Amino acid sequence: MTRHALAAPRCACLVLFTAAGFAYSLVMLISVTLVVPFPAAVAGQQRLVAFARRLARGWTGIDVPDVPRTPPPLPQRRADGWYAHGVTLYRSPRTARWMSAIDHYGNDPAAAVEWRWLTLAPFTCAVPVLLPPALIAAGLLALRAGPWGWLAAGGAVTAALLVAPTSLRWYGRSTRLLLQERARPARTGWISRAWTATWRLGGLAGLHLAGLGVALLTVVTTVVSWGGLLLAVTTLTRPVTEMYRRQAHRWTGVALPSPYRPLPPPPVPDEDGTYRIGRTLYTEPDMAVSLQRHRRVSHDPATWRDQLWAWGAPVWAPLTLLPALLIGAGFFGLVWQPITWAPWAVPIGLFTGHWITPFYLWHALVHGGVVPAGIPGWTSVPAGLLLTLLGLALAAPLTRARIWWDALLLRPTTATVLAQQVARLNAGRDALADRVEELDSSRELLAGRVEQLSTRRADTADAAAAELRRIERDLHDGAQARLVAVGLGLGAVARLMETDPVRARQLLTQAQETSATALAELRDLVRGIHPPVLAERGLTDAVRAIALDTPLPVTVETDLSGRLDPAVESAVYFAVCETLANAARIAGTVTLTMRHHDGLLRMVVTDDGPGGADPSAGTGLRGIMRRLGAFDGTLTLHSPKGGPTVVIMEVPCALSSPKTSTS
C-alpha cells in the first residue's frame, strides 16, 4: 500500500520534471543559435539528464544505462608559445579550449541522444505518469457534484493509486528507450532526412549569425579605436569561419577547403636584437609575431571574402531558419491548439494556427490572440500539418542554396588553389633536395667507411703476415736450430759411446741443455702468440701480470666485471704490452686505467716521461693502431714536450661472462 501511495505524487513530480526538461531543450536550441553559450548549455543538459536517470532508477526500478562520453581534448602549447586548434593559432588557451569544446559537443552522439529525450519526454514519457495526477484532480473536482461526489472522488483516487506503479514503470521503460544510443539505419526516409537537414540548417544559421557578429565587431572597434583594436578583432574572424567550414562539411558532405595562405615563420632577430616587420623595428618578439601574422591575414584575399560572406547573414540566416520556423508553427497547430481547445488559450500571433490570411494574423494581434468568430478550432490541425510538410519540403532546396552561397565565397579561388599547389610542390622539392643531400652525405660517409675498412683490412693482413714471419723467423733461428743441434749431438753420442765414453757423456749433457733452451724458447714463442695467463685468468689478471714483469712501478686500476671476446682480449693485451714497453724505456712511473661502460672498453696509460712521442717515429704506436683498428678501435695520443704522455685506447666490445679471478 505504501508503494501505491508514494507512486502517485512521484508521477506528479515526474510530470513537472519533464516539463522543465522540455523548457531546457528550448534553451539548448537558443544556445546552438548563439554558439557562445553552447558548451555551458551542454554541461547543464548532462547534469539534468543524469538526474533523470537517477530518478528513473530510484522511483521506477528500471535501470537506465549511462551513455559513455569523453571530455573535450585540452589544447597543447606549441614551441612558439601559441595554442593550435585546427589550422588557427591562439595566444590564450581559453579560446582554443572553447573552440575545442564546441567541436567536441557538436559531434558527441550522447549530446544528441540527451537532447532528444528532453524534447520528446513530455509527449512520450510524461503521458503515462500524467494519468494518476489527472485522476486525483478529477476526484477533487467531483467533490462538488453533490452527495455522489464523495463516491466518485474515492473511486478516482483509488484508480489513481492502482495505476500509479504501472505508470512509473512505463515512464522508466520509455526513458530507457529514448536514452539508449541506437545505431542509425543505413537508409532513412524522406521525413528523417528533411528533419535532419532542418536542424542542421538552424545550426549553420547560428554560426552565420556569429560570423556577422564578428564582422560588426570589426567595424565598430575599427571606428571607435581608430584601428587600434583591429589586430585583436581580425583574429576572431577566421576561427568562426573555420568552424563553419568544418560543420558545413560534416553536415552536408560538401568540402570547403581552407583558402588561407600559410602563416609565416616567426621573425628572426637582427644583429642588434630587434625584429624587423616591414619598415618598423620591434624589441618585443611577441609584438613582432602578432604584427607579422596580422599583416599576412590582412593582406590575404580570403579574409575579405570571409567578411563578404558574413555580411550575407541578414539574407541567408532567415532563409536558413525558415524550415525550422514553419515546422515550429505547425507543431503548435498540431499539438498545442487541440490540447488547449479554447479561444482564450490560443497563442498570440504566429503560433495561433489560424493565420491562414493576413486578416486573421492582424485580428489575432489586435484582439490578444482571440480566434475570429466563425473560424472553428479544428482548422489548426490541417493548418499545422500543412506548415510542417512545407517546412520539411523546403529543407533540401534551401540546403542546396545555402551550400551554393558558401561555396561561392568560402572555397579557395583558382589562383589560391594554384598558389597552394605551387607551395606544396616547392615544399616537396625542398624536402626532396634535403633528402638528396642526406643521401649524398650518407654516400660519402659510406664511402669513407669502406675506405677505412679497406685500410684496416690491409693493415690487419699486413700485421698478420708480419706476425707469421716473426713466428717463422723465431722458429727457424731459435728452436729449430737448437733442435738440429740436439740431433747432431745425440748422433755424436751414439758414435762415441764405445770409443770415448767420457766425451759421449759431455755431449749428452750439452744436448740436454740445448733441448731445455729450445723448450724455453718455444714457451716464449707460444706466450707471444697467446699467453696462457690470458686464456686462464682473463684480461685483468694478464695485465696485472705484465705490469709485475715491467721494470718500473705500474699502477693498475680496472673494474671489468666480465670477459671479452678472445680475439678482442688478445688484441687489447698486446696493445697494453706494447704501450707499457714503450713507456718503460723513457718513464719512471706508469698508471694504467681500464673501464668498460656502455659497450666501450677504454684504457688510459699515463707516464711521467719527457713526452714528444710521435707515431711516425717508429715507436710501435702504429702497430697498436693497426691492432685496435681491426676491431673498430681507436688510439688517441697526447704527448707534449716535457710530458706527461697520455695514450687513450678505446675498443667497442661487450662483456660476455663474469670474470673468474680478482687477484
CSV table of C-alpha atoms in Angstrom, one decimal, residues 110-489:
chain,number,residue,atom,x,y,z
A,110,ALA,CA,25.4,11.4,-26.5
A,111,ALA,CA,24.5,15.1,-26.5
A,112,ALA,CA,22.1,14.5,-29.4
A,113,VAL,CA,20.5,11.5,-27.6
A,114,GLU,CA,20.0,13.5,-24.4
A,115,TRP,CA,18.5,16.5,-26.3
A,116,ARG,CA,16.2,14.0,-28.0
A,117,TRP,CA,15.0,12.9,-24.6
A,118,LEU,CA,14.4,16.4,-23.3
A,119,THR,CA,12.3,17.2,-26.4
A,120,LEU,CA,10.2,14.1,-26.7
A,121,ALA,CA,9.8,13.2,-23.0
A,122,PRO,CA,6.7,15.4,-22.4
A,123,PHE,CA,4.9,13.6,-25.3
A,124,THR,CA,6.1,10.1,-24.6
A,125,CYS,CA,7.4,9.6,-21.1
A,126,ALA,CA,5.1,12.1,-19.3
A,127,VAL,CA,1.9,10.8,-20.9
A,128,PRO,CA,1.6,7.6,-18.7
A,129,VAL,CA,2.6,9.4,-15.5
A,130,LEU,CA,0.1,12.2,-16.2
A,131,LEU,CA,-2.9,9.8,-15.7
A,132,PRO,CA,-2.7,9.4,-11.8
A,133,PRO,CA,-2.5,13.1,-11.1
A,134,ALA,CA,-5.3,13.7,-13.6
A,135,LEU,CA,-7.5,11.1,-11.9
A,136,ILE,CA,-6.8,12.7,-8.5
A,137,ALA,CA,-7.6,16.1,-9.9
A,138,ALA,CA,-10.8,14.8,-11.4
A,139,GLY,CA,-11.7,13.3,-8.0
A,140,LEU,CA,-11.2,16.6,-6.2
A,141,LEU,CA,-13.4,18.3,-8.8
A,142,ALA,CA,-16.1,15.6,-8.3
A,143,LEU,CA,-16.4,16.6,-4.6
A,144,ARG,CA,-18.6,19.5,-5.8
A,145,ALA,CA,-21.0,17.2,-7.6
A,146,GLY,CA,-23.2,16.6,-4.6
A,147,PRO,CA,-23.7,13.5,-2.4
A,148,TRP,CA,-22.4,11.2,-5.1
A,149,GLY,CA,-19.2,13.3,-5.4
A,150,TRP,CA,-17.5,11.6,-2.5
A,151,LEU,CA,-18.1,8.2,-4.1
A,152,ALA,CA,-16.7,9.4,-7.4
A,153,ALA,CA,-13.8,11.1,-5.7
A,154,GLY,CA,-12.9,7.9,-3.8
A,155,GLY,CA,-13.1,5.8,-7.0
A,156,ALA,CA,-10.9,8.2,-8.9
A,157,VAL,CA,-8.3,8.3,-6.1
A,158,THR,CA,-8.4,4.5,-5.8
A,159,ALA,CA,-7.9,4.2,-9.6
A,160,ALA,CA,-5.0,6.6,-9.4
A,161,LEU,CA,-3.3,4.7,-6.7
A,162,LEU,CA,-3.8,1.4,-8.6
A,163,VAL,CA,-2.4,2.6,-11.9
A,164,ALA,CA,0.4,4.8,-10.4
A,165,PRO,CA,3.1,2.0,-10.2
A,166,THR,CA,2.3,0.8,-13.7
A,167,SER,CA,2.6,4.4,-15.0
A,168,LEU,CA,6.0,4.7,-13.3
A,169,ARG,CA,7.2,1.5,-15.0
A,170,TRP,CA,6.0,2.8,-18.3
A,171,TYR,CA,7.9,6.1,-17.6
A,172,GLY,CA,11.1,4.2,-16.8
A,173,ARG,CA,10.9,2.0,-19.9
A,174,SER,CA,10.2,4.9,-22.3
A,175,THR,CA,13.1,6.9,-20.7
A,176,ARG,CA,15.4,3.9,-21.1
A,177,LEU,CA,14.3,3.6,-24.8
A,178,LEU,CA,14.9,7.2,-25.5
A,179,LEU,CA,18.3,7.5,-23.8
A,180,GLN,CA,19.7,4.4,-25.5
A,181,GLU,CA,22.1,5.3,-28.3
A,182,ARG,CA,20.9,3.3,-31.2
A,183,ALA,CA,22.7,2.7,-34.5
A,184,ARG,CA,21.4,4.8,-37.3
A,185,PRO,CA,19.8,2.8,-40.2
A,186,ALA,CA,21.6,2.7,-43.5
A,187,ARG,CA,18.6,4.1,-45.4
A,188,THR,CA,16.4,6.8,-43.8
A,189,GLY,CA,13.1,8.1,-45.1
A,190,TRP,CA,12.3,11.5,-46.6
A,191,ILE,CA,10.9,12.8,-43.3
A,192,SER,CA,14.0,11.8,-41.4
A,193,ARG,CA,16.4,13.4,-43.9
A,194,ALA,CA,14.3,16.5,-44.1
A,195,TRP,CA,14.2,16.8,-40.3
A,196,THR,CA,18.0,16.3,-40.1
A,197,ALA,CA,18.5,18.9,-42.7
A,198,THR,CA,16.2,21.3,-40.8
A,199,TRP,CA,18.1,21.3,-37.6
A,200,ARG,CA,21.4,21.4,-39.4
A,201,LEU,CA,20.3,24.4,-41.3
A,202,GLY,CA,19.4,26.0,-37.9
A,203,GLY,CA,23.0,25.3,-36.7
A,204,LEU,CA,24.5,26.8,-39.8
A,205,ALA,CA,22.3,29.8,-39.4
A,206,GLY,CA,23.6,30.3,-35.9
A,207,LEU,CA,27.2,30.1,-37.0
A,208,HIS,CA,26.5,32.5,-39.8
A,209,LEU,CA,25.0,35.0,-37.4
A,210,ALA,CA,28.1,34.5,-35.2
A,211,GLY,CA,30.2,35.4,-38.2
A,212,LEU,CA,28.0,38.5,-38.7
A,213,GLY,CA,28.5,39.5,-35.1
A,214,VAL,CA,32.3,39.3,-35.5
A,215,ALA,CA,32.1,41.4,-38.7
A,216,LEU,CA,30.0,44.0,-36.9
A,217,LEU,CA,32.5,44.0,-34.0
A,218,THR,CA,35.3,44.5,-36.5
A,219,VAL,CA,33.7,47.6,-38.0
A,220,VAL,CA,32.7,49.1,-34.6
A,221,THR,CA,36.1,48.6,-32.9
A,222,THR,CA,37.9,49.9,-36.0
A,223,VAL,CA,35.8,53.1,-36.0
A,224,VAL,CA,35.9,53.6,-32.2
A,225,SER,CA,39.6,52.8,-31.7
A,226,TRP,CA,40.7,54.4,-35.0
A,227,GLY,CA,42.2,51.0,-35.9
A,228,GLY,CA,43.9,50.4,-32.6
A,229,LEU,CA,41.9,47.2,-31.8
A,230,LEU,CA,41.8,45.9,-35.4
A,231,LEU,CA,44.6,43.5,-34.7
A,232,ALA,CA,42.7,41.8,-31.8
A,233,VAL,CA,39.4,41.6,-33.7
A,234,THR,CA,40.6,40.3,-37.0
A,235,THR,CA,42.0,37.2,-35.3
A,236,LEU,CA,38.4,36.2,-34.3
A,237,THR,CA,37.1,36.1,-37.9
A,238,ARG,CA,38.9,33.1,-39.1
A,239,PRO,CA,38.1,30.8,-36.1
A,240,VAL,CA,34.4,31.3,-36.6
A,241,THR,CA,34.6,30.9,-40.3
A,242,GLU,CA,36.8,27.8,-40.0
A,243,MET,CA,34.3,26.3,-37.5
A,244,TYR,CA,31.5,26.9,-40.0
A,245,ARG,CA,33.5,25.2,-42.8
A,246,ARG,CA,34.1,22.1,-40.7
A,247,GLN,CA,30.4,21.9,-39.6
A,248,ALA,CA,29.1,22.5,-43.1
A,249,HIS,CA,31.4,19.8,-44.5
A,250,ARG,CA,30.3,17.4,-41.7
A,251,TRP,CA,26.6,18.1,-42.1
A,252,THR,CA,26.3,18.5,-45.9
A,253,GLY,CA,29.2,16.5,-47.2
A,254,VAL,CA,30.4,19.4,-49.4
A,255,ALA,CA,34.1,20.1,-48.8
A,256,LEU,CA,35.0,23.7,-48.1
A,257,PRO,CA,38.8,23.7,-48.0
A,258,SER,CA,40.7,26.3,-46.1
A,259,PRO,CA,41.7,29.1,-48.6
A,260,TYR,CA,44.1,30.9,-46.3
A,261,ARG,CA,47.7,31.5,-47.1
A,262,PRO,CA,50.1,29.7,-44.7
A,263,LEU,CA,51.3,31.7,-41.7
A,264,PRO,CA,54.9,33.0,-41.9
A,265,PRO,CA,57.6,31.5,-39.7
A,266,PRO,CA,58.5,33.6,-36.6
A,267,PRO,CA,60.8,36.5,-37.3
A,268,VAL,CA,64.5,36.1,-36.7
A,269,PRO,CA,66.2,38.8,-34.6
A,270,ASP,CA,68.8,41.0,-36.3
A,271,GLU,CA,72.3,41.6,-35.0
A,272,ASP,CA,71.1,44.3,-32.6
A,273,GLY,CA,68.4,42.0,-31.2
A,274,THR,CA,65.5,43.8,-32.8
A,275,TYR,CA,62.8,42.3,-35.0
A,276,ARG,CA,62.0,43.9,-38.3
A,277,ILE,CA,58.5,43.8,-39.7
A,278,GLY,CA,58.2,45.8,-42.9
A,279,ARG,CA,59.9,49.2,-42.2
A,280,THR,CA,59.4,49.0,-38.4
A,281,LEU,CA,61.7,47.5,-35.7
A,282,TYR,CA,60.4,45.9,-32.6
A,283,THR,CA,62.1,44.9,-29.4
A,284,GLU,CA,59.5,42.5,-28.1
A,285,PRO,CA,59.2,39.2,-30.0
A,286,ASP,CA,55.5,38.7,-29.1
A,287,MET,CA,54.5,42.0,-30.7
A,288,ALA,CA,56.6,41.3,-33.8
A,289,VAL,CA,55.0,37.9,-34.2
A,290,SER,CA,51.5,39.3,-33.7
A,291,LEU,CA,52.0,42.1,-36.2
A,292,GLN,CA,53.6,39.8,-38.7
A,293,ARG,CA,50.7,37.4,-38.6
A,294,HIS,CA,48.3,40.3,-38.8
A,295,ARG,CA,50.0,41.6,-41.9
A,296,ARG,CA,49.7,38.2,-43.5
A,297,VAL,CA,46.0,37.9,-42.5
A,298,SER,CA,45.0,41.4,-43.6
A,299,HIS,CA,46.7,41.0,-47.0
A,300,ASP,CA,45.1,37.7,-47.6
A,301,PRO,CA,42.1,37.9,-50.1
A,302,ALA,CA,40.4,35.1,-48.3
A,303,THR,CA,40.0,37.3,-45.2
A,304,TRP,CA,37.9,39.8,-47.1
A,305,ARG,CA,35.9,37.1,-48.8
A,306,ASP,CA,35.0,35.9,-45.3
A,307,GLN,CA,33.8,39.4,-44.4
A,308,LEU,CA,31.6,39.5,-47.5
A,309,TRP,CA,30.2,36.1,-46.6
A,310,ALA,CA,29.5,37.3,-43.1
A,311,TRP,CA,27.6,40.3,-44.3
A,312,GLY,CA,25.2,38.0,-46.2
A,313,ALA,CA,23.8,36.7,-42.9
A,314,PRO,CA,20.8,39.2,-42.8
A,315,VAL,CA,19.5,37.5,-46.0
A,316,TRP,CA,20.7,33.9,-45.7
A,317,ALA,CA,20.1,33.4,-41.9
A,318,PRO,CA,16.3,34.0,-42.1
A,319,LEU,CA,16.0,31.8,-45.3
A,320,THR,CA,18.0,29.0,-43.5
A,321,LEU,CA,15.8,29.2,-40.4
A,322,LEU,CA,12.6,29.2,-42.4
A,323,PRO,CA,12.1,25.4,-42.3
A,324,ALA,CA,12.5,25.3,-38.6
A,325,LEU,CA,10.1,28.2,-38.1
A,326,LEU,CA,7.5,26.6,-40.3
A,327,ILE,CA,7.9,23.2,-38.5
A,328,GLY,CA,7.6,25.0,-35.1
A,329,ALA,CA,4.4,26.8,-36.2
A,330,GLY,CA,3.0,23.5,-37.5
A,331,PHE,CA,3.9,21.8,-34.2
A,332,PHE,CA,1.8,24.3,-32.2
A,333,GLY,CA,-1.0,23.9,-34.7
A,334,LEU,CA,-1.0,20.1,-34.5
A,335,VAL,CA,-0.3,19.7,-30.7
A,336,TRP,CA,-0.8,22.8,-28.7
A,337,GLN,CA,-4.1,24.0,-30.1
A,338,PRO,CA,-6.0,20.7,-29.9
A,339,ILE,CA,-4.9,20.3,-26.2
A,340,THR,CA,-6.0,23.8,-25.2
A,341,TRP,CA,-9.2,23.9,-27.2
A,342,ALA,CA,-10.5,27.3,-26.1
A,343,PRO,CA,-10.3,30.8,-27.6
A,344,TRP,CA,-8.5,32.3,-24.6
A,345,ALA,CA,-5.8,29.6,-24.8
A,346,VAL,CA,-4.8,30.3,-28.4
A,347,PRO,CA,-1.2,31.7,-28.6
A,348,ILE,CA,-0.8,35.2,-29.9
A,349,GLY,CA,0.3,35.9,-33.5
A,350,LEU,CA,2.4,33.4,-35.3
A,351,PHE,CA,1.5,30.4,-33.1
A,352,THR,CA,-2.3,30.5,-33.3
A,353,GLY,CA,-2.6,28.0,-36.1
A,354,HIS,CA,-5.3,30.3,-37.7
A,355,TRP,CA,-3.1,32.8,-39.6
A,356,ILE,CA,-4.2,31.5,-42.9
A,357,THR,CA,-4.6,35.0,-44.2
A,358,PRO,CA,-3.0,38.4,-43.2
A,359,PHE,CA,-6.5,39.3,-41.9
A,360,TYR,CA,-6.5,36.6,-39.3
A,361,LEU,CA,-3.0,37.4,-38.2
A,362,TRP,CA,-3.9,41.1,-37.7
A,363,HIS,CA,-7.1,40.1,-35.9
A,364,ALA,CA,-5.1,37.9,-33.5
A,365,LEU,CA,-2.5,40.6,-32.8
A,366,VAL,CA,-5.2,43.3,-32.2
A,367,HIS,CA,-7.5,41.2,-30.0
A,368,GLY,CA,-4.9,39.5,-27.9
A,369,GLY,CA,-4.9,36.1,-29.6
A,370,VAL,CA,-8.7,35.6,-29.7
A,371,VAL,CA,-9.8,33.5,-32.6
A,372,PRO,CA,-12.1,35.5,-35.0
A,373,ALA,CA,-15.7,34.5,-35.0
A,374,GLY,CA,-16.7,31.9,-37.5
A,375,ILE,CA,-13.3,30.1,-37.6
A,376,PRO,CA,-13.6,26.7,-35.9
A,377,GLY,CA,-10.7,25.5,-33.7
A,378,TRP,CA,-10.2,22.2,-35.6
A,379,THR,CA,-8.7,24.2,-38.5
A,380,SER,CA,-5.5,24.4,-36.6
A,381,VAL,CA,-4.8,20.7,-37.3
A,382,PRO,CA,-4.8,20.8,-41.1
A,383,ALA,CA,-3.0,24.2,-41.0
A,384,GLY,CA,-0.3,22.8,-38.7
A,385,LEU,CA,0.1,19.7,-40.9
A,386,LEU,CA,0.4,21.9,-44.0
A,387,LEU,CA,3.0,24.2,-42.3
A,388,THR,CA,5.0,21.1,-41.1
A,389,LEU,CA,5.1,19.5,-44.5
A,390,LEU,CA,6.0,22.8,-46.2
A,391,GLY,CA,8.9,23.3,-43.7
A,392,LEU,CA,10.2,19.7,-44.4
A,393,ALA,CA,9.8,20.2,-48.2
A,394,LEU,CA,11.9,23.4,-48.1
A,395,ALA,CA,14.8,21.9,-46.1
A,396,ALA,CA,16.5,20.2,-49.1
A,397,PRO,CA,16.4,23.1,-51.6
A,398,LEU,CA,17.4,25.7,-49.0
A,399,THR,CA,20.3,23.4,-48.1
A,400,ARG,CA,21.5,23.4,-51.7
A,401,ALA,CA,21.1,27.2,-51.9
A,402,ARG,CA,22.9,27.6,-48.7
A,403,ILE,CA,25.8,25.4,-49.9
A,404,TRP,CA,25.9,27.3,-53.2
A,405,TRP,CA,26.4,30.6,-51.4
A,406,ASP,CA,29.0,29.1,-49.0
A,407,ALA,CA,31.0,27.5,-51.9
A,408,LEU,CA,30.9,30.8,-53.8
A,409,LEU,CA,32.8,32.7,-51.1
A,410,LEU,CA,34.3,30.3,-48.7
A,411,ARG,CA,36.0,28.0,-51.2
A,412,PRO,CA,39.5,28.9,-52.3
A,413,THR,CA,39.7,30.6,-55.7
A,414,THR,CA,41.6,29.1,-58.7
A,415,ALA,CA,44.6,31.4,-58.0
A,416,THR,CA,44.6,30.3,-54.4
A,417,VAL,CA,44.5,26.7,-55.3
A,418,LEU,CA,47.3,27.2,-57.8
A,419,ALA,CA,49.3,29.1,-55.2
A,420,GLN,CA,48.7,26.3,-52.6
A,421,GLN,CA,49.8,23.7,-55.2
A,422,VAL,CA,52.9,25.6,-56.0
A,423,ALA,CA,53.7,26.0,-52.3
A,424,ARG,CA,53.2,22.2,-51.8
A,425,LEU,CA,55.4,21.5,-54.9
A,426,ASN,CA,58.1,23.8,-53.5
A,427,ALA,CA,57.8,22.2,-50.1
A,428,GLY,CA,58.1,18.8,-51.8
A,429,ARG,CA,61.0,20.0,-53.9
A,430,ASP,CA,62.8,21.3,-50.8
A,431,ALA,CA,62.1,18.1,-48.9
A,432,LEU,CA,63.4,16.1,-51.9
A,433,ALA,CA,66.5,18.3,-52.0
A,434,ASP,CA,67.1,17.7,-48.3
A,435,ARG,CA,66.6,14.0,-48.8
A,436,VAL,CA,69.1,14.0,-51.7
A,437,GLU,CA,71.6,15.9,-49.6
A,438,GLU,CA,71.1,13.4,-46.8
A,439,LEU,CA,71.7,10.6,-49.3
A,440,ASP,CA,74.8,12.3,-50.6
A,441,SER,CA,76.1,12.7,-47.1
A,442,SER,CA,75.3,9.1,-46.3
A,443,ARG,CA,77.0,8.0,-49.5
A,444,GLU,CA,80.1,10.0,-48.6
A,445,LEU,CA,80.1,8.5,-45.1
A,446,LEU,CA,79.6,5.1,-46.6
A,447,ALA,CA,82.5,5.6,-49.0
A,448,GLY,CA,84.7,6.9,-46.1
A,449,ARG,CA,83.7,3.8,-44.1
A,450,VAL,CA,84.5,1.5,-47.0
A,451,GLU,CA,87.9,3.2,-47.4
A,452,GLN,CA,88.5,3.0,-43.7
A,453,LEU,CA,87.6,-0.7,-43.6
A,454,SER,CA,89.7,-1.4,-46.7
A,455,THR,CA,92.7,0.3,-45.0
A,456,ARG,CA,92.1,-1.6,-41.8
A,457,ARG,CA,91.8,-4.9,-43.6
A,458,ALA,CA,95.1,-4.2,-45.4
A,459,ASP,CA,96.7,-3.2,-42.1
A,460,THR,CA,95.3,-6.3,-40.4
A,461,ALA,CA,96.5,-8.5,-43.2
A,462,ASP,CA,100.0,-6.9,-43.1
A,463,ALA,CA,100.1,-7.3,-39.3
A,464,ALA,CA,99.1,-10.9,-39.6
A,465,ALA,CA,101.7,-11.6,-42.3
A,466,ALA,CA,104.4,-9.8,-40.2
A,467,GLU,CA,103.4,-11.9,-37.2
A,468,LEU,CA,103.6,-15.1,-39.2
A,469,ARG,CA,107.0,-14.0,-40.5
A,470,ARG,CA,108.2,-13.3,-36.9
A,471,ILE,CA,107.0,-16.7,-35.7
A,472,GLU,CA,108.7,-18.4,-38.7
A,473,ARG,CA,111.9,-16.4,-38.0
A,474,ASP,CA,111.9,-17.3,-34.3
A,475,LEU,CA,111.3,-20.9,-35.0
A,476,HIS,CA,113.9,-21.0,-37.7
A,477,ASP,CA,116.6,-19.1,-35.9
A,478,GLY,CA,115.8,-20.3,-32.4
A,479,ALA,CA,114.1,-23.5,-31.5
A,480,GLN,CA,114.7,-25.2,-34.9
A,481,ALA,CA,118.5,-24.6,-34.8
A,482,ARG,CA,118.7,-25.8,-31.3
A,483,LEU,CA,116.7,-29.0,-32.1
A,484,VAL,CA,119.0,-29.6,-35.0
A,485,ALA,CA,122.0,-29.2,-32.7
A,486,VAL,CA,120.4,-31.7,-30.2
A,487,GLY,CA,120.0,-34.2,-33.0
A,488,LEU,CA,123.6,-33.8,-34.2
A,489,GLY,CA,124.9,-34.1,-30.6
